[in-house]
């Protein structure tokens, strides 16, 4: 546009100044001066966002203000320091915001796993700590399979890394994974074992760096201990299940799939044996066995031990071979084990420098012995070798090889139990000579160890195994004379141990009691054992209670928890000849007010069952019951109509149920007339001693329960009763204060009275003679008092006789409330009349002296007239 | 005709009543039997072990045919026999001795076919399984054992086996008082009662304890509901407790865990229980000598039979 204008202008201006402008062809016109520059020039400006300035409100940040995303990015930074800081930052962030980890766990793990084979040691260590402290615990509960598989690929990668450090670290990572997710070992078992084998073969490094080797071996021990070497425990918690026939999914157990690794494991064992052998010269050259080498050797030995156990006891059902044991033991392995490992036994210190060293060698020797004992049947050792091990066992049990310091003793207690499980089998197989040696040593161990230690418990379970036949019924009556001596010692030791344990270690006591019970149940097969069991009852008396100089000392039984008490009660049933002494001890426990009612009733139940089975003498049993009824202390002494549920205030309810229970037991004991004949005299003798009201009532109840209508009571007893009953009935009225007020209270009062009066009513119903005598005694006592009143003049005496009269009146009122008894009483008008007479005369006398409490006699009179 | 039979430990003969009409049938004479000592053999005749003096060295078992009140056959086993059981066809009788031996007789010939040492103490109860292939025994030593008759009769395998029993359950601490077996052959449940105040439910297929129920008193008799929802436990305090097997039970109730309720007639101790599947009735024998017939739905007593002073064993027959 600009250009086209220009020539036209020239034409116009031609006339003004004829200046010719020369134009050269092919040249561009210079731009006109007034031309507008239409070119647009631009340049990009990059302004990176500054992290300080961005708004991170609401986002989870670490201490340094970085988000998780940023931190994860930084973990792959080329600078090791930054990477480490990033890991620290993640730890920091997760600590503050645990939800962040849960949300992004897969993203986190996918990024972090790359660092497992990081070149820098510090970074790996930081990662390990991060995994250990935050990530694994944080992701423990959810779907672990995926999580683990994400990590495992990288761990395997690291395990084959060229750098030895990274490889060792990978084992530590794997160890961590196994800790949090044990099934992961069974998934990758073959690969893992291969890796361990590879690293252990490279033995040039470990003699220098034992610390790293140690941690690797620890991991190996942990992995191998996941191998099934025992029967899986099937005892599930049974209480929680709500339905019996509920569906149970058939999940494969964790133990499946191990049989494929047998071959791999064998190779690993060979490598481990070589490792062990490499250590031997080192031991000899070193002045002292230091902690790290000790740990390494111990781990090696433990790994071998576990592997051997797996070969022998593991379930190899899935392996195609019919008998896996035959296949498992190829000769190289066996000869390797017996030459290189068992051949160097026993290890002993060359220089005797410290006590601690002794203990270390002791532990190593124990593990080797264990391996030997597992293998014994497969390697068929020569007598010489066998004797070497037996000797060690004996010395170990006797505590000879261990130092006598405190730590040495602790080591001994900790490690000897692992030898004990072999004893029952060994004892049955070795020669008599060794048998007695071993049993002697075992018995000494059992005696010497602390009663509450785990060693004692281990001993007890071995004793149970040796005493009680397991399963097979093809028993022989003639048992080993050698073993029998020791068995006797053990059984005798049990009650003493029980008393020694006291109430401080209830779980140990429980074990002992359980053993005693089993013994009672199953000892019949051996007459001498049952004899010993019978004899424990004398020692057991002290466990319940002892009586010295009239004082009763309660044994540990009273203070043990209820289930232990129940167990000990059950033991009683199996004494085929219950001694009177033990029954006495138990009776005094029963009479102790601190004993729970439940336990009391259990004791009675079991004692009665024992009687029924013919284990208790009739006389003993009867006196047990009578003692309970007559000596049981009911508190409070004054009866007040409390509710029976108030156990805190009164044990009256307990005593009532006790009476009930004794009655029903007595009624089961046979022909009631015979039992009555036997009991009659005893009860009347006790009654005449004027026991407490409740006890008297209980005994009367027993009498009427066994009696029939008409009564079987002898003449003599009737007279005795007629002398006793008035006092008893007056006491009842006296002790149960009459209440005024609402109907509930009154009826409650009548109920309470009735409980005590009812036995008397039964007696009255069954014997008219008794009623007559009873009324006579009542009458004469009243006449006596009225006669003596005139001679005595002390106020005290007057008050007494006044109250006695009042009580008599209210008693008569109570008696007349019962329709049936009223009928009986109507037969004895003369006697009743004479009583009324004396009451009347007493009243007249009271009126004449114008005694202060005139009111009540009048009231009585009114009431009686009504009667 | 369904009949109820009852005997007692005191000589009162064997009472026999028609369950439908309540009419008393023949009373079989001279019978004093221990618990679990009365059995009807294949619904053809009655057999009952007899209580003996403690000093007696031999046992005594009497047999009655349905038609005659006098015992027709007597046998004297080598030792006192307490529990008796017969298989459902009535071709074998097993008896438990006081030494812990179990005896197996063939009914047709009367021969003693097998005798084996089963327990360390006296056998207290014996039960045949539904298909007659298993015998379950309970003993004074608290042990419950399951025996396979196939193994018992297989001499070769018996020599090899380390033990004769299939299972040995030793969790009871005192004398076992009663055992019942559920339905379903090999995968059935076993319920055992003991003087330790518990009933325990065992799985026959898995050989382990499924449930432990603690009662307020000793249980002497148990009976199973045909649907296996609950079982009934007759206790020494006179109540019949209802315990849940498959039924829902609230965790907090007055008697204890898994106990749903109780039937009570304020009677004396319950000594035996039986369940009539056809009529849906529960029968209980009590120490007071009465046999009560319960309608379990309404929990009412619909009939009572007076047997004697004491009754302790009963069954169904015909």
PDB file of C-alpha atoms in Angstrom, chain A residues 512-765:
ATOM      1  CA  UNK A 512       1.501 -79.724  88.609  1.00  0.00           C
ATOM      2  CA  UNK A 513      -2.148 -80.246  89.479  1.00  0.00           C
ATOM      3  CA  UNK A 514      -2.881 -81.308  85.947  1.00  0.00           C
ATOM      4  CA  UNK A 515      -0.103 -83.846  86.092  1.00  0.00           C
ATOM      5  CA  UNK A 516      -1.447 -85.171  89.385  1.00  0.00           C
ATOM      6  CA  UNK A 517      -4.909 -85.493  87.895  1.00  0.00           C
ATOM      7  CA  UNK A 518      -3.623 -87.360  84.847  1.00  0.00           C
ATOM      8  CA  UNK A 519      -1.683 -89.596  87.145  1.00  0.00           C
ATOM      9  CA  UNK A 520      -4.793 -90.387  89.140  1.00  0.00           C
ATOM     10  CA  UNK A 521      -6.757 -91.084  85.989  1.00  0.00           C
ATOM     11  CA  UNK A 522      -4.243 -93.277  84.236  1.00  0.00           C
ATOM     12  CA  UNK A 523      -1.971 -94.709  86.871  1.00  0.00           C
ATOM     13  CA  UNK A 524      -4.094 -97.806  87.412  1.00  0.00           C
ATOM     14  CA  UNK A 525      -2.104 -99.729  84.865  1.00  0.00           C
ATOM     15  CA  UNK A 526       0.833 -99.926  87.198  1.00  0.00           C
ATOM     16  CA  UNK A 527       0.181-101.081  90.713  1.00  0.00           C
ATOM     17  CA  UNK A 528       3.248 -99.514  92.257  1.00  0.00           C
ATOM     18  CA  UNK A 529       2.521 -96.151  90.683  1.00  0.00           C
ATOM     19  CA  UNK A 530      -1.028 -96.128  91.940  1.00  0.00           C
ATOM     20  CA  UNK A 531       0.330 -96.927  95.344  1.00  0.00           C
ATOM     21  CA  UNK A 532       2.588 -93.902  95.136  1.00  0.00           C
ATOM     22  CA  UNK A 533      -0.298 -91.767  93.964  1.00  0.00           C
ATOM     23  CA  UNK A 534      -2.337 -92.903  96.943  1.00  0.00           C
ATOM     24  CA  UNK A 535       0.472 -91.854  99.205  1.00  0.00           C
ATOM     25  CA  UNK A 536       0.611 -88.336  97.873  1.00  0.00           C
ATOM     26  CA  UNK A 537      -2.570 -87.589  99.798  1.00  0.00           C
ATOM     27  CA  UNK A 538      -0.670 -87.408 103.056  1.00  0.00           C
ATOM     28  CA  UNK A 539       1.651 -84.791 101.659  1.00  0.00           C
ATOM     29  CA  UNK A 540      -1.268 -83.048 100.019  1.00  0.00           C
ATOM     30  CA  UNK A 541      -2.947 -82.413 103.365  1.00  0.00           C
ATOM     31  CA  UNK A 542      -0.635 -79.489 103.850  1.00  0.00           C
ATOM     32  CA  UNK A 543      -1.712 -78.105 100.511  1.00  0.00           C
ATOM     33  CA  UNK A 544      -5.228 -77.776 101.864  1.00  0.00           C
ATOM     34  CA  UNK A 545      -4.827 -77.013 105.541  1.00  0.00           C
ATOM     35  CA  UNK A 546      -2.974 -78.126 108.590  1.00  0.00           C
ATOM     36  CA  UNK A 547      -3.970 -78.068 112.205  1.00  0.00           C
ATOM     37  CA  UNK A 548      -1.277 -77.360 114.742  1.00  0.00           C
ATOM     38  CA  UNK A 549      -1.949 -76.802 118.433  1.00  0.00           C
ATOM     39  CA  UNK A 550      -5.546 -76.046 117.778  1.00  0.00           C
ATOM     40  CA  UNK A 551      -4.863 -73.422 115.137  1.00  0.00           C
ATOM     41  CA  UNK A 552      -5.723 -74.019 111.545  1.00  0.00           C
ATOM     42  CA  UNK A 553      -3.197 -72.968 108.914  1.00  0.00           C
ATOM     43  CA  UNK A 554      -4.613 -72.822 105.428  1.00  0.00           C
ATOM     44  CA  UNK A 555      -2.426 -74.038 102.599  1.00  0.00           C
ATOM     45  CA  UNK A 556      -2.015 -72.563  99.131  1.00  0.00           C
ATOM     46  CA  UNK A 557      -5.281 -74.153  98.010  1.00  0.00           C
ATOM     47  CA  UNK A 558      -7.333 -71.352  99.517  1.00  0.00           C
ATOM     48  CA  UNK A 559      -5.576 -68.653  97.544  1.00  0.00           C
ATOM     49  CA  UNK A 560      -5.228 -70.250  94.140  1.00  0.00           C
ATOM     50  CA  UNK A 561      -7.493 -69.160  91.281  1.00  0.00           C
ATOM     51  CA  UNK A 562     -10.712 -71.036  90.852  1.00  0.00           C
ATOM     52  CA  UNK A 563      -9.721 -73.302  87.968  1.00  0.00           C
ATOM     53  CA  UNK A 564      -6.701 -74.560  89.884  1.00  0.00           C
ATOM     54  CA  UNK A 565      -8.921 -75.168  92.884  1.00  0.00           C
ATOM     55  CA  UNK A 566     -11.277 -77.160  90.700  1.00  0.00           C
ATOM     56  CA  UNK A 567      -8.415 -79.243  89.327  1.00  0.00           C
ATOM     57  CA  UNK A 568      -7.166 -80.049  92.783  1.00  0.00           C
ATOM     58  CA  UNK A 569     -10.652 -81.034  93.862  1.00  0.00           C
ATOM     59  CA  UNK A 570     -10.914 -83.346  90.885  1.00  0.00           C
ATOM     60  CA  UNK A 571      -7.666 -85.019  91.955  1.00  0.00           C
ATOM     61  CA  UNK A 572      -9.416 -86.074  95.153  1.00  0.00           C
ATOM     62  CA  UNK A 573     -11.826 -88.294  93.272  1.00  0.00           C
ATOM     63  CA  UNK A 574      -9.073 -90.620  92.143  1.00  0.00           C
ATOM     64  CA  UNK A 575      -7.710 -91.556  95.536  1.00  0.00           C
ATOM     65  CA  UNK A 576      -9.087 -95.042  95.860  1.00  0.00           C
ATOM     66  CA  UNK A 577      -8.635 -94.981  99.608  1.00  0.00           C
ATOM     67  CA  UNK A 578      -9.403 -91.561 100.929  1.00  0.00           C
ATOM     68  CA  UNK A 579      -7.537 -90.989 104.164  1.00  0.00           C
ATOM     69  CA  UNK A 580      -9.303 -89.480 107.135  1.00  0.00           C
ATOM     70  CA  UNK A 581      -6.469 -87.006 107.524  1.00  0.00           C
ATOM     71  CA  UNK A 582      -6.987 -85.545 104.075  1.00  0.00           C
ATOM     72  CA  UNK A 583     -10.733 -85.425 104.586  1.00  0.00           C
ATOM     73  CA  UNK A 584     -10.139 -83.469 107.777  1.00  0.00           C
ATOM     74  CA  UNK A 585      -7.904 -81.011 105.983  1.00  0.00           C
ATOM     75  CA  UNK A 586     -10.509 -80.515 103.290  1.00  0.00           C
ATOM     76  CA  UNK A 587     -13.271 -80.121 105.838  1.00  0.00           C
ATOM     77  CA  UNK A 588     -11.466 -77.300 107.542  1.00  0.00           C
ATOM     78  CA  UNK A 589     -11.045 -75.634 104.134  1.00  0.00           C
ATOM     79  CA  UNK A 590     -14.786 -75.989 103.629  1.00  0.00           C
ATOM     80  CA  UNK A 591     -15.436 -74.335 106.957  1.00  0.00           C
ATOM     81  CA  UNK A 592     -13.229 -71.374 106.127  1.00  0.00           C
ATOM     82  CA  UNK A 593     -15.446 -68.353 105.575  1.00  0.00           C
ATOM     83  CA  UNK A 594     -13.209 -67.085 102.749  1.00  0.00           C
ATOM     84  CA  UNK A 595     -13.899 -70.086 100.557  1.00  0.00           C
ATOM     85  CA  UNK A 596     -16.097 -69.298  97.579  1.00  0.00           C
ATOM     86  CA  UNK A 597     -19.477 -71.022  97.788  1.00  0.00           C
ATOM     87  CA  UNK A 598     -18.989 -72.437  94.318  1.00  0.00           C
ATOM     88  CA  UNK A 599     -15.813 -74.240  95.374  1.00  0.00           C
ATOM     89  CA  UNK A 600     -17.496 -75.449  98.554  1.00  0.00           C
ATOM     90  CA  UNK A 601     -20.290 -77.034  96.556  1.00  0.00           C
ATOM     91  CA  UNK A 602     -17.808 -78.568  94.119  1.00  0.00           C
ATOM     92  CA  UNK A 603     -15.936 -80.132  97.017  1.00  0.00           C
ATOM     93  CA  UNK A 604     -19.118 -81.680  98.375  1.00  0.00           C
ATOM     94  CA  UNK A 605     -20.075 -82.942  94.937  1.00  0.00           C
ATOM     95  CA  UNK A 606     -16.716 -84.554  94.319  1.00  0.00           C
ATOM     96  CA  UNK A 607     -16.421 -86.020  97.803  1.00  0.00           C
ATOM     97  CA  UNK A 608     -19.865 -87.523  97.428  1.00  0.00           C
ATOM     98  CA  UNK A 609     -18.971 -88.913  94.017  1.00  0.00           C
ATOM     99  CA  UNK A 610     -15.844 -90.420  95.565  1.00  0.00           C
ATOM    100  CA  UNK A 611     -18.002 -91.969  98.265  1.00  0.00           C
ATOM    101  CA  UNK A 612     -20.321 -93.404  95.634  1.00  0.00           C
ATOM    102  CA  UNK A 613     -17.347 -94.910  93.836  1.00  0.00           C
ATOM    103  CA  UNK A 614     -16.383 -96.577  97.084  1.00  0.00           C
ATOM    104  CA  UNK A 615     -13.318 -94.472  97.804  1.00  0.00           C
ATOM    105  CA  UNK A 616     -14.469 -93.069 101.139  1.00  0.00           C
ATOM    106  CA  UNK A 617     -15.483 -94.955 104.244  1.00  0.00           C
ATOM    107  CA  UNK A 618     -19.118 -94.619 105.246  1.00  0.00           C
ATOM    108  CA  UNK A 619     -18.278 -93.301 108.716  1.00  0.00           C
ATOM    109  CA  UNK A 620     -15.838 -90.745 107.338  1.00  0.00           C
ATOM    110  CA  UNK A 621     -18.370 -89.520 104.863  1.00  0.00           C
ATOM    111  CA  UNK A 622     -21.106 -89.147 107.453  1.00  0.00           C
ATOM    112  CA  UNK A 623     -18.838 -87.302 109.816  1.00  0.00           C
ATOM    113  CA  UNK A 624     -17.745 -85.032 106.969  1.00  0.00           C
ATOM    114  CA  UNK A 625     -21.358 -83.975 106.458  1.00  0.00           C
ATOM    115  CA  UNK A 626     -22.174 -83.630 110.120  1.00  0.00           C
ATOM    116  CA  UNK A 627     -19.061 -81.580 110.748  1.00  0.00           C
ATOM    117  CA  UNK A 628     -19.991 -79.268 107.919  1.00  0.00           C
ATOM    118  CA  UNK A 629     -23.476 -78.737 109.280  1.00  0.00           C
ATOM    119  CA  UNK A 630     -22.514 -78.314 112.900  1.00  0.00           C
ATOM    120  CA  UNK A 631     -19.389 -76.213 112.520  1.00  0.00           C
ATOM    121  CA  UNK A 632     -20.160 -73.971 109.578  1.00  0.00           C
ATOM    122  CA  UNK A 633     -20.032 -70.413 110.846  1.00  0.00           C
ATOM    123  CA  UNK A 634     -23.013 -68.423 109.746  1.00  0.00           C
ATOM    124  CA  UNK A 635     -22.577 -64.691 109.988  1.00  0.00           C
ATOM    125  CA  UNK A 636     -24.013 -62.362 111.133  1.00  0.00           C
ATOM    126  CA  UNK A 637     -25.083 -64.204 114.249  1.00  0.00           C
ATOM    127  CA  UNK A 638     -28.352 -62.379 114.561  1.00  0.00           C
ATOM    128  CA  UNK A 639     -30.746 -63.428 111.925  1.00  0.00           C
ATOM    129  CA  UNK A 640     -32.402 -60.623 110.174  1.00  0.00           C
ATOM    130  CA  UNK A 641     -34.632 -61.122 107.204  1.00  0.00           C
ATOM    131  CA  UNK A 642     -32.108 -60.038 104.592  1.00  0.00           C
ATOM    132  CA  UNK A 643     -32.334 -61.039 101.011  1.00  0.00           C
ATOM    133  CA  UNK A 644     -30.378 -64.163 100.282  1.00  0.00           C
ATOM    134  CA  UNK A 645     -28.577 -62.547  97.418  1.00  0.00           C
ATOM    135  CA  UNK A 646     -26.644 -60.255  99.711  1.00  0.00           C
ATOM    136  CA  UNK A 647     -23.614 -62.456  99.939  1.00  0.00           C
ATOM    137  CA  UNK A 648     -21.504 -59.642 101.284  1.00  0.00           C
ATOM    138  CA  UNK A 649     -23.562 -59.234 104.382  1.00  0.00           C
ATOM    139  CA  UNK A 650     -24.439 -62.793 105.161  1.00  0.00           C
ATOM    140  CA  UNK A 651     -23.577 -66.302 104.111  1.00  0.00           C
ATOM    141  CA  UNK A 652     -26.928 -67.494 105.341  1.00  0.00           C
ATOM    142  CA  UNK A 653     -28.015 -68.315 101.803  1.00  0.00           C
ATOM    143  CA  UNK A 654     -24.903 -70.393 101.231  1.00  0.00           C
ATOM    144  CA  UNK A 655     -25.588 -72.352 104.357  1.00  0.00           C
ATOM    145  CA  UNK A 656     -29.176 -72.988 103.319  1.00  0.00           C
ATOM    146  CA  UNK A 657     -28.043 -74.427  99.982  1.00  0.00           C
ATOM    147  CA  UNK A 658     -25.369 -76.385 101.789  1.00  0.00           C
ATOM    148  CA  UNK A 659     -28.035 -77.902 104.052  1.00  0.00           C
ATOM    149  CA  UNK A 660     -30.109 -78.726 101.018  1.00  0.00           C
ATOM    150  CA  UNK A 661     -27.175 -80.367  99.306  1.00  0.00           C
ATOM    151  CA  UNK A 662     -26.160 -82.426 102.326  1.00  0.00           C
ATOM    152  CA  UNK A 663     -29.751 -83.589 102.718  1.00  0.00           C
ATOM    153  CA  UNK A 664     -29.950 -84.758  99.130  1.00  0.00           C
ATOM    154  CA  UNK A 665     -26.569 -86.485  99.397  1.00  0.00           C
ATOM    155  CA  UNK A 666     -27.629 -88.253 102.584  1.00  0.00           C
ATOM    156  CA  UNK A 667     -30.846 -89.378 100.973  1.00  0.00           C
ATOM    157  CA  UNK A 668     -28.814 -90.972  98.189  1.00  0.00           C
ATOM    158  CA  UNK A 669     -26.638 -92.892 100.598  1.00  0.00           C
ATOM    159  CA  UNK A 670     -28.964 -95.834 100.939  1.00  0.00           C
ATOM    160  CA  UNK A 671     -31.927 -96.966 102.961  1.00  0.00           C
ATOM    161  CA  UNK A 672     -32.928 -93.877 104.885  1.00  0.00           C
ATOM    162  CA  UNK A 673     -34.014 -95.814 107.985  1.00  0.00           C
ATOM    163  CA  UNK A 674     -30.532 -97.263 108.343  1.00  0.00           C
ATOM    164  CA  UNK A 675     -28.866 -93.929 107.786  1.00  0.00           C
ATOM    165  CA  UNK A 676     -31.267 -92.423 110.291  1.00  0.00           C
ATOM    166  CA  UNK A 677     -30.378 -94.998 112.911  1.00  0.00           C
ATOM    167  CA  UNK A 678     -26.714 -94.192 112.476  1.00  0.00           C
ATOM    168  CA  UNK A 679     -27.131 -90.451 112.488  1.00  0.00           C
ATOM    169  CA  UNK A 680     -29.719 -90.104 115.253  1.00  0.00           C
ATOM    170  CA  UNK A 681     -27.373 -90.390 118.185  1.00  0.00           C
ATOM    171  CA  UNK A 682     -24.651 -88.212 116.700  1.00  0.00           C
ATOM    172  CA  UNK A 683     -27.024 -85.435 115.800  1.00  0.00           C
ATOM    173  CA  UNK A 684     -28.762 -85.436 119.155  1.00  0.00           C
ATOM    174  CA  UNK A 685     -25.435 -85.302 120.938  1.00  0.00           C
ATOM    175  CA  UNK A 686     -24.452 -82.310 118.880  1.00  0.00           C
ATOM    176  CA  UNK A 687     -27.802 -80.642 119.346  1.00  0.00           C
ATOM    177  CA  UNK A 688     -27.624 -80.982 123.098  1.00  0.00           C
ATOM    178  CA  UNK A 689     -24.460 -78.855 122.988  1.00  0.00           C
ATOM    179  CA  UNK A 690     -26.699 -75.958 121.937  1.00  0.00           C
ATOM    180  CA  UNK A 691     -25.070 -74.953 118.684  1.00  0.00           C
ATOM    181  CA  UNK A 692     -25.818 -71.774 116.803  1.00  0.00           C
ATOM    182  CA  UNK A 693     -29.370 -71.411 115.623  1.00  0.00           C
ATOM    183  CA  UNK A 694     -28.661 -72.071 111.949  1.00  0.00           C
ATOM    184  CA  UNK A 695     -26.575 -75.141 112.648  1.00  0.00           C
ATOM    185  CA  UNK A 696     -29.247 -76.546 114.942  1.00  0.00           C
ATOM    186  CA  UNK A 697     -31.864 -75.894 112.310  1.00  0.00           C
ATOM    187  CA  UNK A 698     -29.754 -77.644 109.651  1.00  0.00           C
ATOM    188  CA  UNK A 699     -29.345 -80.698 111.858  1.00  0.00           C
ATOM    189  CA  UNK A 700     -33.035 -80.840 112.647  1.00  0.00           C
ATOM    190  CA  UNK A 701     -33.696 -80.661 108.937  1.00  0.00           C
ATOM    191  CA  UNK A 702     -31.424 -83.629 108.311  1.00  0.00           C
ATOM    192  CA  UNK A 703     -33.278 -85.545 111.019  1.00  0.00           C
ATOM    193  CA  UNK A 704     -36.714 -84.919 109.598  1.00  0.00           C
ATOM    194  CA  UNK A 705     -35.520 -85.620 106.079  1.00  0.00           C
ATOM    195  CA  UNK A 706     -34.394 -89.101 107.092  1.00  0.00           C
ATOM    196  CA  UNK A 707     -37.266 -89.706 109.511  1.00  0.00           C
ATOM    197  CA  UNK A 708     -40.696 -90.909 108.492  1.00  0.00           C
ATOM    198  CA  UNK A 709     -44.182 -90.669 109.864  1.00  0.00           C
ATOM    199  CA  UNK A 710     -44.702 -91.991 112.537  1.00  0.00           C
ATOM    200  CA  UNK A 711     -41.335 -91.106 113.883  1.00  0.00           C
ATOM    201  CA  UNK A 712     -38.431 -93.511 114.185  1.00  0.00           C
ATOM    202  CA  UNK A 713     -36.926 -91.490 117.022  1.00  0.00           C
ATOM    203  CA  UNK A 714     -36.119 -93.474 120.125  1.00  0.00           C
ATOM    204  CA  UNK A 715     -37.672 -92.672 123.481  1.00  0.00           C
ATOM    205  CA  UNK A 716     -34.448 -91.197 124.682  1.00  0.00           C
ATOM    206  CA  UNK A 717     -34.078 -88.907 121.723  1.00  0.00           C
ATOM    207  CA  UNK A 718     -37.616 -87.669 122.129  1.00  0.00           C
ATOM    208  CA  UNK A 719     -36.900 -86.658 125.689  1.00  0.00           C
ATOM    209  CA  UNK A 720     -33.685 -84.989 124.645  1.00  0.00           C
ATOM    210  CA  UNK A 721     -35.466 -83.155 121.871  1.00  0.00           C
ATOM    211  CA  UNK A 722     -38.279 -82.041 124.136  1.00  0.00           C
ATOM    212  CA  UNK A 723     -35.695 -80.468 126.409  1.00  0.00           C
ATOM    213  CA  UNK A 724     -33.938 -78.806 123.522  1.00  0.00           C
ATOM    214  CA  UNK A 725     -36.816 -77.549 121.411  1.00  0.00           C
ATOM    215  CA  UNK A 726     -38.323 -74.964 123.801  1.00  0.00           C
ATOM    216  CA  UNK A 727     -34.985 -73.210 124.089  1.00  0.00           C
ATOM    217  CA  UNK A 728     -34.432 -73.417 120.373  1.00  0.00           C
ATOM    218  CA  UNK A 729     -37.845 -72.032 119.517  1.00  0.00           C
ATOM    219  CA  UNK A 730     -37.534 -69.238 122.051  1.00  0.00           C
ATOM    220  CA  UNK A 731     -34.171 -68.365 120.510  1.00  0.00           C
ATOM    221  CA  UNK A 732     -35.748 -68.240 117.078  1.00  0.00           C
ATOM    222  CA  UNK A 733     -38.372 -65.806 118.265  1.00  0.00           C
ATOM    223  CA  UNK A 734     -35.819 -63.872 120.233  1.00  0.00           C
ATOM    224  CA  UNK A 735     -33.280 -63.581 117.425  1.00  0.00           C
ATOM    225  CA  UNK A 736     -35.674 -62.672 114.680  1.00  0.00           C
ATOM    226  CA  UNK A 737     -37.006 -59.334 115.770  1.00  0.00           C
ATOM    227  CA  UNK A 738     -40.628 -58.775 115.017  1.00  0.00           C
ATOM    228  CA  UNK A 739     -41.317 -56.000 112.604  1.00  0.00           C
ATOM    229  CA  UNK A 740     -44.121 -53.569 112.441  1.00  0.00           C
ATOM    230  CA  UNK A 741     -45.019 -51.883 109.255  1.00  0.00           C
ATOM    231  CA  UNK A 742     -45.805 -52.793 105.737  1.00  0.00           C
ATOM    232  CA  UNK A 743     -47.081 -56.125 104.588  1.00  0.00           C
ATOM    233  CA  UNK A 744     -43.946 -57.073 102.686  1.00  0.00           C
ATOM    234  CA  UNK A 745     -41.791 -56.788 105.776  1.00  0.00           C
ATOM    235  CA  UNK A 746     -44.255 -58.792 107.834  1.00  0.00           C
ATOM    236  CA  UNK A 747     -44.562 -61.596 105.330  1.00  0.00           C
ATOM    237  CA  UNK A 748     -40.785 -61.598 104.972  1.00  0.00           C
ATOM    238  CA  UNK A 749     -40.526 -62.009 108.706  1.00  0.00           C
ATOM    239  CA  UNK A 750     -42.989 -64.867 108.738  1.00  0.00           C
ATOM    240  CA  UNK A 751     -41.046 -66.565 105.941  1.00  0.00           C
ATOM    241  CA  UNK A 752     -37.794 -66.295 107.847  1.00  0.00           C
ATOM    242  CA  UNK A 753     -39.367 -67.671 111.011  1.00  0.00           C
ATOM    243  CA  UNK A 754     -40.978 -70.474 109.118  1.00  0.00           C
ATOM    244  CA  UNK A 755     -37.636 -71.698 107.818  1.00  0.00           C
ATOM    245  CA  UNK A 756     -36.515 -72.269 111.402  1.00  0.00           C
ATOM    246  CA  UNK A 757     -39.838 -73.488 112.748  1.00  0.00           C
ATOM    247  CA  UNK A 758     -40.668 -75.929 109.995  1.00  0.00           C
ATOM    248  CA  UNK A 759     -38.443 -78.802 111.176  1.00  0.00           C
ATOM    249  CA  UNK A 760     -40.091 -78.573 114.597  1.00  0.00           C
ATOM    250  CA  UNK A 761     -43.526 -78.686 113.058  1.00  0.00           C
ATOM    251  CA  UNK A 762     -42.563 -81.841 111.213  1.00  0.00           C
ATOM    252  CA  UNK A 763     -41.348 -83.363 114.458  1.00  0.00           C
ATOM    253  CA  UNK A 764     -44.586 -82.400 116.188  1.00  0.00           C
ATOM    254  CA  UNK A 765     -46.563 -83.875 113.347  1.00  0.00           C
TER     255      UNK A 765
END
